[in-house]
Backbone as a printed PyTorch tensor [residue, N CA C, xyz], in Angstrom:
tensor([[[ 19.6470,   6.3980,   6.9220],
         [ 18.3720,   7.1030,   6.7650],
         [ 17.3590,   6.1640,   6.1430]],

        [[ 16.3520,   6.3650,   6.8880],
         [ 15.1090,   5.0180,   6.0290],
         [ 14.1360,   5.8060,   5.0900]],

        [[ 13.9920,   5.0180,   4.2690],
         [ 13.2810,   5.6120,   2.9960],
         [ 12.6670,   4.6680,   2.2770]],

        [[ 11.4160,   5.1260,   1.8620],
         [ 10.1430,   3.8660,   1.3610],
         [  9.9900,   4.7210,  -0.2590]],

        [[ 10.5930,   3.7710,  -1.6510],
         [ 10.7590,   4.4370,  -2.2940],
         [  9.9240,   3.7310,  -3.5300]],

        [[  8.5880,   4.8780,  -3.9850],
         [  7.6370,   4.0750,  -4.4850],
         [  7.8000,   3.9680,  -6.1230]],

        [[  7.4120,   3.1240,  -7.1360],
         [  7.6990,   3.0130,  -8.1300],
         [  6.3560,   2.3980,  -8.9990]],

        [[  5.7050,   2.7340,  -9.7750],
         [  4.7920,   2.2740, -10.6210],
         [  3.8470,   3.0430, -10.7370]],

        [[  2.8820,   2.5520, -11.1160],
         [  1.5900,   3.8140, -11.1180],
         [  1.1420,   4.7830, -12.3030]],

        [[ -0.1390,   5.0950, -12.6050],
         [ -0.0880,   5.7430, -14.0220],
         [ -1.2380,   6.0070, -14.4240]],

        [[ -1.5120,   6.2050, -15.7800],
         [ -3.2130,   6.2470, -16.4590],
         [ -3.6730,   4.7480, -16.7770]],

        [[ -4.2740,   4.4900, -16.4550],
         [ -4.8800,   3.1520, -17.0300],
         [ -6.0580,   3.7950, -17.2080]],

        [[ -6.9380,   2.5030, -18.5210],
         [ -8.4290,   2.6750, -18.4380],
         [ -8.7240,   1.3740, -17.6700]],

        [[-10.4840,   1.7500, -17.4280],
         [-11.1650,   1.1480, -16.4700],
         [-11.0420,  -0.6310, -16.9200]],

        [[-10.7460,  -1.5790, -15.9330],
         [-10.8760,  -2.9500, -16.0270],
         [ -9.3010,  -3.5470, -16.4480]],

        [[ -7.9820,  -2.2020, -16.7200],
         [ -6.8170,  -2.5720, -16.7030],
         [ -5.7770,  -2.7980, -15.5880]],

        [[ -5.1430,  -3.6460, -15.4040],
         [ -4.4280,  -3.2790, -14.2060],
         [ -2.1230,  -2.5950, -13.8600]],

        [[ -2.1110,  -2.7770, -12.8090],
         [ -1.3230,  -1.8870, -12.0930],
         [ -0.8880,  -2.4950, -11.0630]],

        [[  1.0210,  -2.6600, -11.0180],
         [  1.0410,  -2.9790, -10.0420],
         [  2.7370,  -1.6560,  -9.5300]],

        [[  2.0180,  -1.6880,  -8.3430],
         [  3.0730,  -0.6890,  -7.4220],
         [  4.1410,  -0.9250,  -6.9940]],

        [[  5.3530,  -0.7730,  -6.4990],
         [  6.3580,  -1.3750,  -5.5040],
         [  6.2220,   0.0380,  -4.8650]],

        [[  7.0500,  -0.3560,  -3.7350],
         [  7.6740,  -0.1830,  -2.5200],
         [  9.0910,  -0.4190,  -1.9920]],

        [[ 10.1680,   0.1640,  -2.3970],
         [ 11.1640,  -0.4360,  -1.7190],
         [ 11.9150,   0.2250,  -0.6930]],

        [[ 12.0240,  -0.1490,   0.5450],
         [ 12.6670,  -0.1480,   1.6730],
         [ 14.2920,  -0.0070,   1.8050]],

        [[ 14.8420,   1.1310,   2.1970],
         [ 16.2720,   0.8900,   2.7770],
         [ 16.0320,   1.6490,   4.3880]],

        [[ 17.7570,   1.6010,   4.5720],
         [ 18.3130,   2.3600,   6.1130],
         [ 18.1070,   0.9970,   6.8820]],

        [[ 17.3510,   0.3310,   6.7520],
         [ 17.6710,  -0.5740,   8.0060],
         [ 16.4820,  -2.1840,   7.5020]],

        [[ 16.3820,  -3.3480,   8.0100],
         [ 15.6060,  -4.5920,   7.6350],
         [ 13.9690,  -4.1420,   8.1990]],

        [[ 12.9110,  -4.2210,   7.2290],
         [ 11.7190,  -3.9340,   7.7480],
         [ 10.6760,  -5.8460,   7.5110]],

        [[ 11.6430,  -6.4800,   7.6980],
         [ 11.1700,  -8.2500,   8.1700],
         [ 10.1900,  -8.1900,   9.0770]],

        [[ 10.2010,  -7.9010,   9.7280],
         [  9.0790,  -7.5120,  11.0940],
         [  8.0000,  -6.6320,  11.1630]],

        [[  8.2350,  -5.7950,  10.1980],
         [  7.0550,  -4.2020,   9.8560],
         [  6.2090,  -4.7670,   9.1930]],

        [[  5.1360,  -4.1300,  10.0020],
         [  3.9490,  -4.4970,   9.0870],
         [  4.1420,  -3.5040,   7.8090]],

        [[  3.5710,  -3.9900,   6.5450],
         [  3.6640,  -3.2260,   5.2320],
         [  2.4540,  -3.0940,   4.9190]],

        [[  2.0000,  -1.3230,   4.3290],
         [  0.8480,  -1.1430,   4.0060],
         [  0.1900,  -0.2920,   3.2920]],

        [[ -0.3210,  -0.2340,   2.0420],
         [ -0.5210,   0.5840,   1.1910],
         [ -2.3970,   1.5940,   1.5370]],

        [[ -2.0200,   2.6790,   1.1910],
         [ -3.1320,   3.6540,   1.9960],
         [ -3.1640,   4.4160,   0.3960]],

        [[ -4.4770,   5.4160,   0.2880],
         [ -4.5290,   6.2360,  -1.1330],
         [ -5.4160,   7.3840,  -0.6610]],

        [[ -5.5460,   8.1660,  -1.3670],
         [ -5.7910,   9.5590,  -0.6750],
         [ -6.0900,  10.5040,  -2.4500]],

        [[ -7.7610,  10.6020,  -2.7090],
         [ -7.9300,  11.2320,  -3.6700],
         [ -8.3990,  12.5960,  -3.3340]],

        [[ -8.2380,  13.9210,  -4.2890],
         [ -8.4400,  15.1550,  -3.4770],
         [ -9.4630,  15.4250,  -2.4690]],

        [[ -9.5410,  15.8450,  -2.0520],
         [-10.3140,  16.6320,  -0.8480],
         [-10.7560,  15.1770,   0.2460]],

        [[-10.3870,  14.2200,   0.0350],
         [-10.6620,  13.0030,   0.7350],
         [ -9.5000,  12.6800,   1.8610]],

        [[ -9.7470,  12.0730,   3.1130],
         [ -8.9690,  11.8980,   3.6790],
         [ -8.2490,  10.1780,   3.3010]],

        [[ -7.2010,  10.0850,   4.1750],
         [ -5.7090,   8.6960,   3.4710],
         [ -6.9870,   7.4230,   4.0650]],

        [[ -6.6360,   6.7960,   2.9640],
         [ -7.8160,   5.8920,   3.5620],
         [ -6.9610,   4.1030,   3.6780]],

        [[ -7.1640,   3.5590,   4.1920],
         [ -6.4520,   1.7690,   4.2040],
         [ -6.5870,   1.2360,   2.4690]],

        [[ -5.7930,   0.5150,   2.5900],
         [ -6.2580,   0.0190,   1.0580],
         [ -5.9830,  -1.4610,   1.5340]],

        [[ -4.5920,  -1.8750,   1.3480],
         [ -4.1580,  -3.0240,   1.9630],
         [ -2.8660,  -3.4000,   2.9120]],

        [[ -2.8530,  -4.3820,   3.5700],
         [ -1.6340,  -4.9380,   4.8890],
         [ -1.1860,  -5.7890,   4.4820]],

        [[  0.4610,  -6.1780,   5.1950],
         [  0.5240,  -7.6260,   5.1520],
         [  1.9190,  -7.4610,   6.3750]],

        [[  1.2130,  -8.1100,   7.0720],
         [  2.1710,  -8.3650,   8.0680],
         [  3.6350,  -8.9020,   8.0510]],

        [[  4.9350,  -8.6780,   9.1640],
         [  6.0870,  -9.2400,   8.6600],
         [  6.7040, -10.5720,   8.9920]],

        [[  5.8150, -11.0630,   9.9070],
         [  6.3860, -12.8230,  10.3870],
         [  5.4600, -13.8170,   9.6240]],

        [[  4.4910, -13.3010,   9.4220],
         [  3.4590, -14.6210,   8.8190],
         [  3.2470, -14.0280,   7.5320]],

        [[  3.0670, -12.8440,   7.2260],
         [  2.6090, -12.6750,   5.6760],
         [  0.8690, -12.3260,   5.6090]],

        [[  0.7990, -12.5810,   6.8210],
         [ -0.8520, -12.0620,   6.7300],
         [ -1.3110, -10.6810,   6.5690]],

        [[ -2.3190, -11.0570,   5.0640],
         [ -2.6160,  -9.6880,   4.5510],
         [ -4.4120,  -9.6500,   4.8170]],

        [[ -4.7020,  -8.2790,   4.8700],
         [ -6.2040,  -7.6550,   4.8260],
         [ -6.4090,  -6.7790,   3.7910]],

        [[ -7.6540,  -6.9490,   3.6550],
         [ -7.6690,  -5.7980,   2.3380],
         [ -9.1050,  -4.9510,   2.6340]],

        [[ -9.4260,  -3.6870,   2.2910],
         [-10.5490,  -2.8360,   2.6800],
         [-11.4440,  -3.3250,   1.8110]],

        [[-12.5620,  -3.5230,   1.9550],
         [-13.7070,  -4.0490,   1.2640],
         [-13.5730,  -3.7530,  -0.2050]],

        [[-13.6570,  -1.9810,  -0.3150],
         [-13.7840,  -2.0050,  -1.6300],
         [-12.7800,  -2.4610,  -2.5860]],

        [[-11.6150,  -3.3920,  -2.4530],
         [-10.3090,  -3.9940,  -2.6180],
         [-10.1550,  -5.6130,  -2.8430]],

        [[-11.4210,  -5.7570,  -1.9610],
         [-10.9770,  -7.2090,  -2.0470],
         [-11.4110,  -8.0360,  -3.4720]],

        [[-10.1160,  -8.7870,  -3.4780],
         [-11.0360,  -9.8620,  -4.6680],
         [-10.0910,  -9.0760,  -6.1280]],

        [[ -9.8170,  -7.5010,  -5.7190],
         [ -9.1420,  -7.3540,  -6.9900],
         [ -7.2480,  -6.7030,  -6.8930]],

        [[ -7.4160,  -6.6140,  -6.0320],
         [ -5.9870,  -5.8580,  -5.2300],
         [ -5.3690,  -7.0880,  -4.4660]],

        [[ -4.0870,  -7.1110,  -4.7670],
         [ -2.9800,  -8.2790,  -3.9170],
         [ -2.4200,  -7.6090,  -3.2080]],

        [[ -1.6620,  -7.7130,  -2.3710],
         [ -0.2450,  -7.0840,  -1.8820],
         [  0.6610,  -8.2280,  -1.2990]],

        [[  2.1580,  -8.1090,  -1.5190],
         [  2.7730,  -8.8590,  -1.6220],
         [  3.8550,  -8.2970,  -1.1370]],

        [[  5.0170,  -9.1380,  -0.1680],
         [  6.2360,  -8.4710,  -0.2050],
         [  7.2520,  -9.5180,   0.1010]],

        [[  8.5590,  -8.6950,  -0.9400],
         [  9.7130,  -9.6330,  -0.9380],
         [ 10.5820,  -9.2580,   0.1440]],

        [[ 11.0690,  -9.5350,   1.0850],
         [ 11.9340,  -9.4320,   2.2140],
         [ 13.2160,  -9.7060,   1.7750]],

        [[ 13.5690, -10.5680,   1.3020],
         [ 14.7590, -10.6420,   0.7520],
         [ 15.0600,  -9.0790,   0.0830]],

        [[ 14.3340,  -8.7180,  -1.1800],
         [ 14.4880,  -6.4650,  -1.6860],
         [ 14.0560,  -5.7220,  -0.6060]],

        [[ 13.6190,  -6.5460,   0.4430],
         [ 12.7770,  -5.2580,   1.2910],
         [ 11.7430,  -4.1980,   0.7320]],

        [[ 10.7840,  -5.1050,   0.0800],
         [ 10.5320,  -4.5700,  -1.3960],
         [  8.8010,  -4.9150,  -0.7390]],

        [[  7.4310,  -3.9910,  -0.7980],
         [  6.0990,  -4.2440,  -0.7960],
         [  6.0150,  -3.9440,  -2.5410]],

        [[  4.9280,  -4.8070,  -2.6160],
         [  4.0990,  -4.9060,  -3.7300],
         [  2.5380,  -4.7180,  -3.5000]],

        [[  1.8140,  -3.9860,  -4.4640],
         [  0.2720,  -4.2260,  -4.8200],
         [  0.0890,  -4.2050,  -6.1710]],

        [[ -1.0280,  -5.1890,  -6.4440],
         [ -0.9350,  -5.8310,  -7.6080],
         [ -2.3960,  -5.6680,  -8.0190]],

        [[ -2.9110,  -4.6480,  -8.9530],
         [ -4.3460,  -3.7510,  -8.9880],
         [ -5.0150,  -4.9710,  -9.9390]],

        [[ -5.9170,  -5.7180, -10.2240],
         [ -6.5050,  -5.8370, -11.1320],
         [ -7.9340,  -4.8070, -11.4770]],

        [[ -8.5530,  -5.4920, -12.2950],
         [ -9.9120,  -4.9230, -12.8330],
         [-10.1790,  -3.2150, -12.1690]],

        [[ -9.4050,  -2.3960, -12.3260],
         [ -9.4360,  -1.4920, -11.8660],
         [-10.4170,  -0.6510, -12.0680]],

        [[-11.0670,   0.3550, -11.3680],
         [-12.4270,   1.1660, -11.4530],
         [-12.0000,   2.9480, -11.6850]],

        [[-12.7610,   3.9190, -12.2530],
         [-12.5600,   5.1010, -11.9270],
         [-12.4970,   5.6200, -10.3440]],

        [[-13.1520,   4.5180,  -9.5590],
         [-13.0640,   5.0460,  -8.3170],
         [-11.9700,   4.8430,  -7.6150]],

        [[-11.2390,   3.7160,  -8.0920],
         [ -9.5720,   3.4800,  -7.8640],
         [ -8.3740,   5.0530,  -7.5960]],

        [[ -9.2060,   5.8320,  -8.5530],
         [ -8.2370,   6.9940,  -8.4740],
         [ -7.2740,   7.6570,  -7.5250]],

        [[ -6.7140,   7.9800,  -7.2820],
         [ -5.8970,   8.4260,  -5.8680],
         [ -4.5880,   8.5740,  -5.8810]],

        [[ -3.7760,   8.9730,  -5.1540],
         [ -2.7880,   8.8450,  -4.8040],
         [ -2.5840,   7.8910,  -3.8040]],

        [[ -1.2690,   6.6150,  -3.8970],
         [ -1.1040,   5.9640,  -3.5710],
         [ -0.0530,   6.1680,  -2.6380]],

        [[ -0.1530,   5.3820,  -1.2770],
         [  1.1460,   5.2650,  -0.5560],
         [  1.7050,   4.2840,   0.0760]],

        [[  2.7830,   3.6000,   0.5550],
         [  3.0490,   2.7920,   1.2250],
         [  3.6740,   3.3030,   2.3260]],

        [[  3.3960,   2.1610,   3.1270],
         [  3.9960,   2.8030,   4.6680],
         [  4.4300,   1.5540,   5.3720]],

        [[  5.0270,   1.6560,   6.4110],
         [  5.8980,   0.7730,   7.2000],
         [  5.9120,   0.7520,   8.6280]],

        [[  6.1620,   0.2400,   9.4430],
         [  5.5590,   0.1410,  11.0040],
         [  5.6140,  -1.1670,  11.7680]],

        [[  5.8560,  -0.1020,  13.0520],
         [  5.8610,  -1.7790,  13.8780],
         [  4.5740,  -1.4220,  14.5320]],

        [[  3.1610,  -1.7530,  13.7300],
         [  1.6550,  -1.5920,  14.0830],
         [  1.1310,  -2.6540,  14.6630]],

        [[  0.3640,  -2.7280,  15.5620],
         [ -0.2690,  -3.2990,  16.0590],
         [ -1.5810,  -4.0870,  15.6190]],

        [[ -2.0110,  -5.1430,  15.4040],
         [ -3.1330,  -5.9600,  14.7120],
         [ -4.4530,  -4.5550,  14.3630]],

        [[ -4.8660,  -4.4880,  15.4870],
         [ -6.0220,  -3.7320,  15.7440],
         [ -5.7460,  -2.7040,  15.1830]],

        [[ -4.6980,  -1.9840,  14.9750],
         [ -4.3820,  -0.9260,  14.0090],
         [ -4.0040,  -0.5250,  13.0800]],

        [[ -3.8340,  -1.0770,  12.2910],
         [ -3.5670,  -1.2960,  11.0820],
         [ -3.9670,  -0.7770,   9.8420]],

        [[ -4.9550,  -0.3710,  10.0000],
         [ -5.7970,   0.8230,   9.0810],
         [ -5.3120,   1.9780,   9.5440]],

        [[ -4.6940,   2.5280,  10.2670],
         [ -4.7620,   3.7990,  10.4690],
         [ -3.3120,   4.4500,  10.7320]],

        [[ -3.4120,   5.4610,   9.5530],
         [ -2.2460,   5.6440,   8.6190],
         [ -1.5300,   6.0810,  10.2090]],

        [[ -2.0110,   6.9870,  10.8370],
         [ -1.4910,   7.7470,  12.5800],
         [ -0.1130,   6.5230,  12.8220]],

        [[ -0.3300,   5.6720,  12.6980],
         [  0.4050,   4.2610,  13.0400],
         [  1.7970,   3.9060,  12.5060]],

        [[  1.8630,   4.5600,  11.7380],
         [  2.3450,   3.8920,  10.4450],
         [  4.0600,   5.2320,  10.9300]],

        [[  5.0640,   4.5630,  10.7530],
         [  6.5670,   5.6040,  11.1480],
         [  7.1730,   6.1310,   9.9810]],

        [[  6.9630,   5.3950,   8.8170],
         [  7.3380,   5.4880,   7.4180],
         [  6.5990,   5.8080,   6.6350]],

        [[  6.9210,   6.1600,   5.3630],
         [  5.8830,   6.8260,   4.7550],
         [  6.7790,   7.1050,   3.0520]],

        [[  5.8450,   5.8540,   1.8570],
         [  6.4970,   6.9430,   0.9190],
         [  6.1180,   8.1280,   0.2560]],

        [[  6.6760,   8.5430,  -1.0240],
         [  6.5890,   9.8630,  -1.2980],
         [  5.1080,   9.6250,  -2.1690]],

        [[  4.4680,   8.4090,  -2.5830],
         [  3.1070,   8.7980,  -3.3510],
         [  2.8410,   8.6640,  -4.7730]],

        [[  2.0560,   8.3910,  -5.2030],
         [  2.5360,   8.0920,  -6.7680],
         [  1.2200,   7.5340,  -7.5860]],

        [[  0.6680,   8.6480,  -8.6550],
         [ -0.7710,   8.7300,  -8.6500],
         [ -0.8430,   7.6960,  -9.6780]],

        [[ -2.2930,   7.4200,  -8.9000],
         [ -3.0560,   6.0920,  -9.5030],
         [ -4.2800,   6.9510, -10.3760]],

        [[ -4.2510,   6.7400, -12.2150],
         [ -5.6080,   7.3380, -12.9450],
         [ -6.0660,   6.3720, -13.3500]],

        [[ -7.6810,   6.1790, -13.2010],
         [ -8.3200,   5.1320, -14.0000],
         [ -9.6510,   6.1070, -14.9510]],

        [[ -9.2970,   5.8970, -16.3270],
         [-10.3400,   6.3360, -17.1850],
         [-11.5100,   5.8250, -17.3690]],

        [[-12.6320,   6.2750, -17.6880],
         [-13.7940,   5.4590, -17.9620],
         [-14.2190,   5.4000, -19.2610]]])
């Protein structure tokens, strides 16, 4: 059975950071693209960040870049995001997801076969 099993996450105040895992069983996700999405109430799941599974190539959504990493160990089968300077607008619930996605699609959670359970992100001001 495959299961994306998320770990980290919490209250921080504003400009502290946070970093998430992701870890992967049931089967090798070397090849899946890995990708963290967040979803604050009444808002729909939005991209946050990617990183592909042969090269490591990652994207990040604008409002992300410059302070958000994502990273993953293949050897744990393990995604990482790595929050710096974090904002109140950071807030959300966080998710990771897994997939054999396509370049062009990649933002869009529809894509995505895996899915973990979520794990809320608070930033105080």
């Amino acid at each position: 059975q495959v299961q994306l099993v998320q770990s980290g996450g919490g209250l921080v105040q504003a400009g502290g950071s946070l970093r998430l895992s992701c870890a992967a069983s049931g089967r090798t996700f070397n090849r899946d693209v890995m990708g963290w999405f967040r979803q604050a109430p009444g808002e729909e799941r939005d991209f946050v960040a990617v990183i592909s599974g042969s090269s490591g190539t990652t994207y990040y959504a604008d409002s992300v870049k410059g302070r958000f990493t994502i990273s993953r160990d293949n050897a744990k089968n393990t995604v990482y995001l790595r929050m710096n300077s974090l904002k109140p607008e950071d807030t959300a619930v966080y998710y990771c997801a897994a997939g054999k996605v396509a370049g062009i699609f990649f933002s869009r959670p529809a894509r995505y076969d895996y899915w973990g359970q979520g794990t809320q992100v608070t930033v105080s001001s």
